[in-house]
mmCIF file of C-alpha atoms and ligand atoms in Angstrom:
data_model
loop_
_atom_site.group_PDB
_atom_site.id
_atom_site.type_symbol
_atom_site.label_atom_id
_atom_site.label_comp_id
_atom_site.label_asym_id
_atom_site.label_seq_id
_atom_site.Cartn_x
_atom_site.Cartn_y
_atom_site.Cartn_z
ATOM 1 C CA MET A 1 0.022 -0.018 0.011
ATOM 2 C CA THR A 2 1.272 3.492 -0.779
ATOM 3 C CA VAL A 3 1.671 5.482 2.303
ATOM 4 C CA VAL A 4 0.054 8.914 1.816
ATOM 5 C CA PRO A 5 1.342 11.303 4.586
ATOM 6 C CA PRO A 6 -1.522 12.556 6.707
ATOM 7 C CA TYR A 7 -2.250 16.221 6.265
ATOM 8 C CA TRP A 8 -0.726 17.232 9.655
ATOM 9 C CA ARG A 9 2.692 16.265 8.393
ATOM 10 C CA SER A 10 2.366 19.334 6.132
ATOM 11 C CA ILE A 11 1.769 21.819 9.035
ATOM 12 C CA ARG A 12 4.268 24.671 8.170
ATOM 13 C CA HIS A 13 4.810 26.030 11.675
ATOM 14 C CA ARG A 14 7.632 23.780 12.953
ATOM 15 C CA GLU A 15 6.912 24.018 16.668
ATOM 16 C CA LEU A 16 3.273 23.511 16.217
ATOM 17 C CA LYS A 17 3.953 20.534 13.979
ATOM 18 C CA SER A 18 6.194 18.874 16.513
ATOM 19 C CA ARG A 19 3.467 19.547 19.254
ATOM 20 C CA ILE A 20 0.828 17.868 17.083
ATOM 21 C CA VAL A 21 3.137 14.964 16.179
ATOM 22 C CA GLU A 22 3.998 14.384 19.849
ATOM 23 C CA GLY A 23 0.381 14.636 20.856
ATOM 24 C CA LEU A 24 -0.654 12.113 18.253
ATOM 25 C CA SER A 25 1.876 9.619 19.471
ATOM 26 C CA ALA A 26 0.643 10.136 23.034
ATOM 27 C CA VAL A 27 -2.940 9.512 21.678
ATOM 28 C CA ASP A 28 -1.674 6.325 19.921
ATOM 29 C CA THR A 29 -0.292 5.016 23.062
ATOM 30 C CA MET A 30 -3.379 5.729 25.060
ATOM 31 C CA MET A 31 -5.479 4.102 22.454
ATOM 32 C CA PHE A 32 -3.453 0.916 22.592
ATOM 33 C CA ASP A 33 -3.446 0.981 26.323
ATOM 34 C CA TRP A 34 -7.263 1.394 26.551
ATOM 35 C CA SER A 35 -7.956 -1.322 24.080
ATOM 36 C CA LYS A 36 -5.990 -3.974 25.896
ATOM 37 C CA ASN A 37 -8.016 -6.860 27.359
ATOM 38 C CA GLU A 38 -7.367 -10.015 29.202
ATOM 39 C CA GLN A 39 -9.225 -11.872 26.460
ATOM 40 C CA PRO A 40 -6.713 -12.052 23.645
ATOM 41 C CA LEU A 41 -9.313 -12.287 20.856
ATOM 42 C CA LEU A 42 -10.963 -9.144 22.069
ATOM 43 C CA ALA A 43 -7.748 -7.285 22.395
ATOM 44 C CA THR A 44 -6.297 -8.483 19.024
ATOM 45 C CA SER A 45 -9.542 -7.733 17.014
ATOM 46 C CA ALA A 46 -10.000 -4.255 18.751
ATOM 47 C CA GLN A 47 -6.448 -3.361 17.950
ATOM 48 C CA HIS A 48 -6.378 -4.677 14.413
ATOM 49 C CA LEU A 49 -7.418 -1.423 12.645
ATOM 50 C CA LEU A 50 -5.507 0.602 15.169
ATOM 51 C CA SER A 51 -2.251 -1.101 14.268
ATOM 52 C CA ALA A 52 -2.991 -0.583 10.572
ATOM 53 C CA GLY A 53 -2.498 3.100 10.938
ATOM 54 C CA GLY A 54 -5.012 5.660 9.788
ATOM 55 C CA LYS A 55 -5.021 9.349 9.324
ATOM 56 C CA ARG A 56 -5.864 10.330 12.876
ATOM 57 C CA PHE A 57 -7.701 13.187 11.358
ATOM 58 C CA ARG A 58 -10.158 13.704 14.338
ATOM 59 C CA ALA A 59 -7.462 13.373 16.991
ATOM 60 C CA ALA A 60 -5.297 15.986 15.091
ATOM 61 C CA LEU A 61 -8.306 18.309 15.039
ATOM 62 C CA THR A 62 -8.846 17.807 18.712
ATOM 63 C CA LEU A 63 -5.187 18.784 19.371
ATOM 64 C CA LEU A 64 -5.412 21.764 17.158
ATOM 65 C CA ALA A 65 -8.516 23.094 18.798
ATOM 66 C CA ALA A 66 -6.709 22.724 22.097
ATOM 67 C CA GLN A 67 -4.174 25.169 20.957
ATOM 68 C CA PHE A 68 -6.698 27.957 21.577
ATOM 69 C CA GLY A 69 -6.649 27.208 25.229
ATOM 70 C CA ASP A 70 -4.210 25.465 27.527
ATOM 71 C CA ALA A 71 -2.829 22.838 24.899
ATOM 72 C CA ASP A 72 -0.945 21.118 27.778
ATOM 73 C CA ALA A 73 -3.924 20.390 29.981
ATOM 74 C CA PRO A 74 -3.892 16.563 30.741
ATOM 75 C CA ALA A 75 -7.462 16.103 29.436
ATOM 76 C CA VAL A 76 -6.450 17.014 25.829
ATOM 77 C CA ILE A 77 -4.884 13.696 25.012
ATOM 78 C CA LYS A 78 -7.763 11.776 26.626
ATOM 79 C CA ALA A 79 -10.249 13.976 24.693
ATOM 80 C CA ALA A 80 -8.443 13.174 21.402
ATOM 81 C CA THR A 81 -8.312 9.431 22.442
ATOM 82 C CA ILE A 82 -12.081 9.279 23.135
ATOM 83 C CA VAL A 83 -12.905 10.693 19.809
ATOM 84 C CA GLU A 84 -10.664 8.294 17.929
ATOM 85 C CA LEU A 85 -11.789 5.255 19.837
ATOM 86 C CA THR A 86 -15.377 6.180 18.992
ATOM 87 C CA HIS A 87 -14.538 6.585 15.389
ATOM 88 C CA LEU A 88 -12.800 3.252 15.382
ATOM 89 C CA ALA A 89 -15.765 1.545 17.010
ATOM 90 C CA SER A 90 -18.059 3.122 14.330
ATOM 91 C CA LEU A 91 -15.738 1.899 11.508
ATOM 92 C CA GLN A 92 -15.963 -1.702 12.733
ATOM 93 C CA HIS A 93 -19.736 -1.562 12.768
ATOM 94 C CA ASP A 94 -19.842 0.238 9.465
ATOM 95 C CA ASP A 95 -17.723 -2.412 7.789
ATOM 96 C CA VAL A 96 -20.125 -5.143 8.929
ATOM 97 C CA MET A 97 -23.045 -3.064 7.528
ATOM 98 C CA ASP A 98 -21.148 -2.289 4.252
ATOM 99 C CA ARG A 99 -19.857 -5.888 4.045
ATOM 100 C CA ALA A 100 -16.333 -4.167 3.428
ATOM 101 C CA HIS A 101 -13.396 -6.330 2.952
ATOM 102 C CA VAL A 102 -10.468 -3.885 3.080
ATOM 103 C CA ARG A 103 -9.698 -0.782 5.395
ATOM 104 C CA ARG A 104 -6.496 1.016 5.985
ATOM 105 C CA GLY A 105 -4.989 -1.421 3.499
ATOM 106 C CA VAL A 106 -5.635 -4.557 5.615
ATOM 107 C CA PRO A 107 -8.591 -7.003 5.916
ATOM 108 C CA THR A 108 -11.493 -5.517 7.903
ATOM 109 C CA VAL A 109 -12.135 -7.052 11.315
ATOM 110 C CA ASN A 110 -15.365 -8.706 9.951
ATOM 111 C CA ALA A 111 -13.378 -10.142 6.910
ATOM 112 C CA ARG A 112 -10.743 -11.550 9.339
ATOM 113 C CA TRP A 113 -12.811 -12.687 12.324
ATOM 114 C CA GLY A 114 -16.575 -12.640 11.040
ATOM 115 C CA ASN A 115 -19.422 -10.206 11.808
ATOM 116 C CA ARG A 116 -20.113 -11.330 15.449
ATOM 117 C CA ILE A 117 -16.449 -10.695 16.626
ATOM 118 C CA ALA A 118 -16.366 -7.388 14.609
ATOM 119 C CA VAL A 119 -19.535 -6.115 16.324
ATOM 120 C CA ARG A 120 -18.468 -7.184 19.857
ATOM 121 C CA SER A 121 -15.059 -5.804 19.489
ATOM 122 C CA GLY A 122 -16.584 -2.504 18.073
ATOM 123 C CA ASP A 123 -18.913 -2.573 21.226
ATOM 124 C CA PHE A 124 -15.795 -2.966 23.327
ATOM 125 C CA LEU A 125 -14.012 0.015 21.775
ATOM 126 C CA LEU A 126 -17.176 2.133 22.297
ATOM 127 C CA ALA A 127 -17.416 1.066 25.863
ATOM 128 C CA ARG A 128 -13.793 1.987 26.509
ATOM 129 C CA SER A 129 -14.311 5.271 24.949
ATOM 130 C CA ALA A 130 -17.327 5.971 27.217
ATOM 131 C CA GLN A 131 -15.201 4.822 30.236
ATOM 132 C CA LEU A 132 -12.535 7.271 29.416
ATOM 133 C CA ALA A 133 -15.034 10.082 28.867
ATOM 134 C CA ALA A 134 -16.465 9.357 32.366
ATOM 135 C CA GLU A 135 -12.866 10.322 33.677
ATOM 136 C CA LEU A 136 -13.418 13.878 32.237
ATOM 137 C CA GLY A 137 -16.747 14.536 33.748
ATOM 138 C CA ALA A 138 -20.310 15.424 32.856
ATOM 139 C CA ASP A 139 -19.728 18.037 29.934
ATOM 140 C CA VAL A 140 -17.656 15.529 28.003
ATOM 141 C CA ILE A 141 -20.196 12.622 28.636
ATOM 142 C CA LEU A 142 -23.055 14.909 27.516
ATOM 143 C CA ALA A 143 -21.148 16.024 24.385
ATOM 144 C CA GLN A 144 -20.372 12.373 23.557
ATOM 145 C CA ARG A 145 -23.675 11.041 24.204
ATOM 146 C CA SER A 146 -25.593 13.270 21.674
ATOM 147 C CA VAL A 147 -22.962 12.487 18.990
ATOM 148 C CA LEU A 148 -23.427 8.702 19.535
ATOM 149 C CA THR A 149 -27.172 9.130 18.905
ATOM 150 C CA ARG A 150 -26.493 11.124 15.793
ATOM 151 C CA LEU A 151 -23.969 8.498 14.455
ATOM 152 C CA VAL A 152 -26.628 5.738 14.835
ATOM 153 C CA GLN A 153 -29.300 7.910 13.427
ATOM 154 C CA GLY A 154 -27.214 8.748 10.374
ATOM 155 C CA GLN A 155 -26.567 5.045 9.618
ATOM 156 C CA ILE A 156 -30.337 4.226 9.923
ATOM 157 C CA LEU A 157 -31.348 7.088 7.808
ATOM 158 C CA GLU A 158 -28.768 5.970 5.141
ATOM 159 C CA LEU A 159 -30.174 2.408 5.257
ATOM 160 C CA GLN A 160 -33.750 3.627 4.947
ATOM 161 C CA GLY A 161 -33.161 6.034 2.040
ATOM 162 C CA PRO A 162 -35.358 9.122 1.432
ATOM 163 C CA SER A 163 -39.068 8.711 1.881
ATOM 164 C CA PRO A 164 -41.039 9.316 -1.371
ATOM 165 C CA GLU A 165 -42.016 12.835 -0.310
ATOM 166 C CA GLU A 166 -38.663 13.760 0.781
ATOM 167 C CA ASP A 167 -35.919 15.541 -1.373
ATOM 168 C CA ALA A 168 -33.116 13.087 -1.939
ATOM 169 C CA LEU A 169 -30.330 15.552 -1.589
ATOM 170 C CA THR A 170 -31.646 17.001 1.652
ATOM 171 C CA HIS A 171 -31.851 13.423 2.938
ATOM 172 C CA TYR A 172 -28.283 12.673 1.922
ATOM 173 C CA LEU A 173 -26.873 15.968 3.498
ATOM 174 C CA LYS A 174 -28.768 15.001 6.736
ATOM 175 C CA VAL A 175 -27.206 11.566 6.692
ATOM 176 C CA ILE A 176 -23.710 12.660 6.215
ATOM 177 C CA SER A 177 -24.063 15.563 8.799
ATOM 178 C CA ASP A 178 -25.219 12.869 11.317
ATOM 179 C CA LYS A 179 -22.754 10.245 10.516
ATOM 180 C CA THR A 180 -19.603 12.297 9.984
ATOM 181 C CA GLY A 181 -20.187 16.001 10.631
ATOM 182 C CA SER A 182 -21.241 15.215 14.233
ATOM 183 C CA LEU A 183 -18.128 13.438 15.231
ATOM 184 C CA ILE A 184 -15.721 15.881 13.569
ATOM 185 C CA ALA A 185 -17.602 18.684 15.338
ATOM 186 C CA LEU A 186 -17.136 16.931 18.609
ATOM 187 C CA ALA A 187 -13.395 16.484 17.934
ATOM 188 C CA GLY A 188 -12.903 20.201 17.670
ATOM 189 C CA ARG A 189 -15.444 21.154 20.416
ATOM 190 C CA MET A 190 -13.968 18.716 22.883
ATOM 191 C CA GLY A 191 -10.339 20.059 22.278
ATOM 192 C CA ALA A 192 -11.238 23.515 22.775
ATOM 193 C CA MET A 193 -13.555 22.693 25.762
ATOM 194 C CA VAL A 194 -11.148 20.544 27.771
ATOM 195 C CA ALA A 195 -8.381 23.104 27.120
ATOM 196 C CA GLY A 196 -10.370 25.780 28.680
ATOM 197 C CA ALA A 197 -10.811 27.912 25.645
ATOM 198 C CA HIS A 198 -13.280 30.852 25.576
ATOM 199 C CA PRO A 199 -16.939 29.532 25.063
ATOM 200 C CA ASP A 200 -17.142 31.684 21.927
ATOM 201 C CA ILE A 201 -14.173 29.605 20.476
ATOM 202 C CA VAL A 202 -15.881 26.369 21.449
ATOM 203 C CA GLU A 203 -18.804 27.509 19.626
ATOM 204 C CA VAL A 204 -16.903 28.323 16.478
ATOM 205 C CA PHE A 205 -15.446 24.781 16.524
ATOM 206 C CA ASP A 206 -19.014 23.286 16.847
ATOM 207 C CA THR A 207 -20.232 24.986 13.593
ATOM 208 C CA PHE A 208 -16.927 24.767 11.758
ATOM 209 C CA GLY A 209 -16.553 21.072 12.569
ATOM 210 C CA GLU A 210 -20.072 20.342 11.202
ATOM 211 C CA THR A 211 -19.186 22.042 7.830
ATOM 212 C CA LEU A 212 -15.734 20.497 7.842
ATOM 213 C CA GLY A 213 -17.159 17.141 8.462
ATOM 214 C CA LEU A 214 -19.685 17.617 5.519
ATOM 215 C CA ALA A 215 -16.773 18.426 3.215
ATOM 216 C CA PHE A 216 -14.761 15.540 4.531
ATOM 217 C CA GLN A 217 -17.591 12.900 3.976
ATOM 218 C CA LEU A 218 -18.400 14.445 0.462
ATOM 219 C CA ALA A 219 -14.736 13.925 -0.441
ATOM 220 C CA ASP A 220 -14.889 10.300 1.054
ATOM 221 C CA ASP A 221 -17.886 9.596 -1.166
ATOM 222 C CA LEU A 222 -16.041 10.902 -4.180
ATOM 223 C CA LEU A 223 -13.026 8.675 -3.337
ATOM 224 C CA ASP A 224 -15.479 5.722 -3.233
ATOM 225 C CA ILE A 225 -15.996 6.373 -6.848
ATOM 226 C CA SER A 226 -12.699 7.616 -8.103
ATOM 227 C CA GLY A 227 -10.142 6.849 -5.386
ATOM 228 C CA ASN A 228 -6.996 4.630 -5.831
ATOM 229 C CA PRO A 229 -7.198 1.672 -3.329
ATOM 230 C CA ALA A 230 -3.413 1.852 -3.027
ATOM 231 C CA SER A 231 -3.758 5.278 -1.377
ATOM 232 C CA SER A 232 -7.205 5.088 0.138
ATOM 233 C CA GLY A 233 -6.635 1.711 1.744
ATOM 234 C CA LYS A 234 -10.255 0.824 0.807
ATOM 235 C CA ARG A 235 -12.073 -0.809 -2.244
ATOM 236 C CA THR A 236 -13.871 1.516 -4.484
ATOM 237 C CA GLY A 237 -17.489 1.239 -5.382
ATOM 238 C CA THR A 238 -19.004 0.228 -2.150
ATOM 239 C CA ASP A 239 -21.676 2.796 -2.198
ATOM 240 C CA LEU A 240 -22.788 1.824 -5.710
ATOM 241 C CA ARG A 241 -22.769 -1.818 -4.785
ATOM 242 C CA GLN A 242 -24.886 -1.158 -1.775
ATOM 243 C CA GLY A 243 -27.372 0.926 -3.768
ATOM 244 C CA VAL A 244 -26.494 4.093 -1.687
ATOM 245 C CA ASP A 245 -26.930 7.276 -3.903
ATOM 246 C CA THR A 246 -24.060 9.774 -2.908
ATOM 247 C CA LEU A 247 -23.762 13.316 -4.306
ATOM 248 C CA PRO A 248 -22.621 12.454 -7.947
ATOM 249 C CA VAL A 249 -25.566 10.145 -8.464
ATOM 250 C CA LEU A 250 -27.981 12.471 -6.908
ATOM 251 C CA LEU A 251 -26.700 15.283 -9.068
ATOM 252 C CA LEU A 252 -27.006 13.081 -12.087
ATOM 253 C CA ARG A 253 -30.428 12.073 -11.352
ATOM 254 C CA ALA A 254 -31.380 15.780 -11.023
ATOM 255 C CA LEU A 255 -30.144 16.521 -14.538
ATOM 256 C CA PRO A 256 -32.365 15.968 -17.501
ATOM 257 C CA PRO A 257 -31.228 12.846 -19.577
ATOM 258 C CA ASP A 258 -29.229 13.611 -22.656
ATOM 259 C CA PRO A 259 -30.620 11.552 -25.578
ATOM 260 C CA HIS A 260 -27.618 12.374 -27.742
ATOM 261 C CA ASP A 261 -25.091 11.035 -25.172
ATOM 262 C CA PRO A 262 -24.939 7.221 -25.192
ATOM 263 C CA ALA A 263 -22.707 7.224 -22.075
ATOM 264 C CA ASP A 264 -25.349 9.179 -20.149
ATOM 265 C CA SER A 265 -28.203 6.892 -21.301
ATOM 266 C CA ARG A 266 -26.243 3.710 -20.484
ATOM 267 C CA LEU A 267 -25.240 5.027 -17.005
ATOM 268 C CA ARG A 268 -28.818 5.840 -16.185
ATOM 269 C CA VAL A 269 -29.961 2.311 -17.121
ATOM 270 C CA LEU A 270 -27.123 0.818 -14.977
ATOM 271 C CA LEU A 271 -28.018 3.024 -11.988
ATOM 272 C CA ASN A 272 -31.515 1.932 -12.109
ATOM 273 C CA GLY A 273 -30.555 -1.822 -11.974
ATOM 274 C CA SER A 274 -28.639 -3.851 -9.443
ATOM 275 C CA LEU A 275 -24.794 -3.435 -9.457
ATOM 276 C CA HIS A 276 -23.927 -6.695 -7.822
ATOM 277 C CA ASN A 277 -22.397 -8.055 -10.991
ATOM 278 C CA ASP A 278 -18.605 -7.130 -11.240
ATOM 279 C CA ARG A 279 -18.678 -6.202 -14.821
ATOM 280 C CA THR A 280 -21.640 -3.855 -14.677
ATOM 281 C CA HIS A 281 -20.560 -2.468 -11.451
ATOM 282 C CA GLN A 282 -17.034 -1.514 -12.968
ATOM 283 C CA GLU A 283 -18.819 -0.063 -16.124
ATOM 284 C CA ALA A 284 -21.073 2.137 -14.000
ATOM 285 C CA LEU A 285 -18.041 3.386 -11.966
ATOM 286 C CA GLU A 286 -16.115 4.249 -15.095
ATOM 287 C CA LEU A 287 -19.135 6.084 -16.733
ATOM 288 C CA LEU A 288 -19.819 7.900 -13.546
ATOM 289 C CA ARG A 289 -16.132 9.169 -13.201
ATOM 290 C CA GLY A 290 -16.589 10.722 -16.690
ATOM 291 C CA HIS A 291 -20.014 12.221 -16.161
ATOM 292 C CA ALA A 292 -20.527 16.090 -15.862
ATOM 293 C CA ALA A 293 -22.404 15.256 -12.422
ATOM 294 C CA PHE A 294 -19.120 13.927 -11.038
ATOM 295 C CA GLN A 295 -17.408 17.202 -11.741
ATOM 296 C CA GLN A 296 -20.344 19.156 -10.218
ATOM 297 C CA ALA A 297 -20.052 16.982 -7.097
ATOM 298 C CA ARG A 298 -16.256 17.961 -6.860
ATOM 299 C CA GLU A 299 -17.234 21.654 -7.148
ATOM 300 C CA TYR A 300 -19.981 21.346 -4.527
ATOM 301 C CA THR A 301 -17.345 19.724 -2.097
ATOM 302 C CA THR A 302 -14.903 22.535 -2.687
ATOM 303 C CA ARG A 303 -17.641 25.094 -1.951
ATOM 304 C CA GLU A 304 -18.445 23.272 1.384
ATOM 305 C CA ALA A 305 -14.533 23.335 2.316
ATOM 306 C CA ILE A 306 -14.515 27.170 1.504
ATOM 307 C CA LYS A 307 -17.394 27.691 3.828
ATOM 308 C CA ALA A 308 -15.347 25.852 6.558
ATOM 309 C CA ARG A 309 -12.486 27.995 5.922
ATOM 310 C CA GLN A 310 -14.590 31.131 6.314
ATOM 311 C CA MET A 311 -15.548 29.834 9.663
ATOM 312 C CA VAL A 312 -11.928 29.394 10.839
ATOM 313 C CA ARG A 313 -11.323 33.057 9.975
ATOM 314 C CA GLU A 314 -13.531 33.910 12.887
ATOM 315 C CA LEU A 315 -10.757 32.439 15.290
ATOM 316 C CA PRO A 316 -7.804 34.446 16.635
ATOM 317 C CA ARG A 317 -4.796 34.651 14.323
ATOM 318 C CA CYS A 318 -2.143 32.047 15.469
ATOM 319 C CA PRO A 319 -0.143 29.031 13.786
ATOM 320 C CA ALA A 320 -3.074 26.720 14.698
ATOM 321 C CA ARG A 321 -5.544 28.797 12.759
ATOM 322 C CA THR A 322 -3.296 28.654 9.691
ATOM 323 C CA ALA A 323 -3.076 24.949 10.049
ATOM 324 C CA LEU A 324 -6.907 24.600 10.276
ATOM 325 C CA LEU A 325 -7.180 26.838 7.075
ATOM 326 C CA ASP A 326 -4.869 24.250 5.297
ATOM 327 C CA LEU A 327 -6.806 21.396 6.811
ATOM 328 C CA CYS A 328 -10.092 22.586 5.152
ATOM 329 C CA GLN A 329 -8.269 22.681 1.812
ATOM 330 C CA ASN A 330 -7.016 19.127 2.357
ATOM 331 C CA ALA A 331 -10.350 17.686 3.549
ATOM 332 C CA ALA A 332 -11.923 18.612 0.074
ATOM 333 C CA THR A 333 -8.995 17.440 -2.150
ATOM 334 C CA ARG A 334 -7.679 14.356 -0.110
ATOM 335 C CA ILE A 335 -6.730 11.322 -1.808
ATOM 336 C CA ALA A 336 -6.750 9.060 1.372
HETATM 337 C C1 FPP B 1 -18.557 5.410 7.362
HETATM 338 O O1 FPP B 1 -19.402 5.709 6.130
HETATM 339 C C2 FPP B 1 -19.410 5.392 8.628
HETATM 340 C C3 FPP B 1 -19.503 6.407 9.581
HETATM 341 C C4 FPP B 1 -18.756 7.682 9.380
HETATM 342 C C5 FPP B 1 -20.521 6.209 10.671
HETATM 343 C C6 FPP B 1 -20.741 4.788 11.283
HETATM 344 C C7 FPP B 1 -21.675 4.824 12.351
HETATM 345 C C8 FPP B 1 -22.208 3.619 12.972
HETATM 346 C C9 FPP B 1 -21.997 2.267 12.329
HETATM 347 C C10 FPP B 1 -23.207 3.798 14.161
HETATM 348 C C11 FPP B 1 -22.576 2.981 15.299
HETATM 349 C C12 FPP B 1 -21.742 3.850 16.036
HETATM 350 C C13 FPP B 1 -20.949 3.357 17.025
HETATM 351 C C14 FPP B 1 -19.995 4.428 17.726
HETATM 352 C C15 FPP B 1 -20.583 2.016 17.284
HETATM 353 P P1 FPP B 1 -18.916 5.192 4.854
HETATM 354 O O2 FPP B 1 -19.273 3.710 4.691
HETATM 355 O O3 FPP B 1 -19.460 6.163 3.803
HETATM 356 O O4 FPP B 1 -17.356 5.274 4.792
HETATM 357 P P2 FPP B 1 -16.245 4.327 4.483
HETATM 358 O O5 FPP B 1 -15.971 4.466 3.080
HETATM 359 O O6 FPP B 1 -14.985 4.760 5.359
HETATM 360 O O7 FPP B 1 -16.733 2.923 4.852
HETATM 361 MG MG1 MG B 2 -18.323 2.018 4.813
#
């Protein structure tokens, strides 16, 4: 697998970069410690994706948000660990739901040990993250609790699909806000909160994180269509295979069919059928990548990232603010 350096490696301010790198290493140590268990199967399956690496995007955001208060407060590393453990738990459950085989360049927990172990060890990671949250007090527990509800709600809404009277794009945006925006917003909020930043700053991280999370998931959905498994560490085409309409497909369906474009007509036929067959699935992916709706979806994603950047400008000027501005850019254009 090609190793794509995570965005925080490109932080330009040297001192800030080394603080973030050190912080992330402490988060990794804490994640491993908190996912140990006397039952070897539980510990090994819970640490499987952890050992495979990952971007640690959410943990890095928590650490950056903490720079707006006392970044050395002992609760900061715990807050980042809570968010990453919650994320990891949700990925294990998501891979069961999506019948995914590969994540972070390695077989998923469900592919390796089966669905029952994958769900149980995801539960375990979630329980450990809740236990760690309990150490930080009521504010952290309350913040985590409402996000857990939204994560599950987002997944259920995605499974259900839009009701006949509902606008499909509005439904999709609600799904991705719940399943991704909520946890990314929590990452920033918790960092600022436990570092004792001013409540106005905590508030900025809340709204900024939701928008950044939206851009991040929109980019993830584009990668599911056009990404390179060598850099994303995942197989492409899961959404199409599962019949989940993401932004490019929704934009395509909103466009009038072009009777003079055989590729457009063929793609519409394919999208209205089942894409479980490898050949038609591959054909649909290729046609979608070349369709105008795909380019429109890219532009939509960039606009969301620009909105997130504008929110960052409300923060006081400092190296962390510059790093957050770069992070918005990276969230929309990322390849991993
Ligand atoms: C990935 O979506 C999935 C999520 C961001 C949320 C998953 C949430 C749950 C399974 C609810 C249960 C939550 C907990 C904490 C146990 P995706 O399939 O679009 O992304 P992918 O390409 O990375 O798989
Ligand atoms: Mg998935």
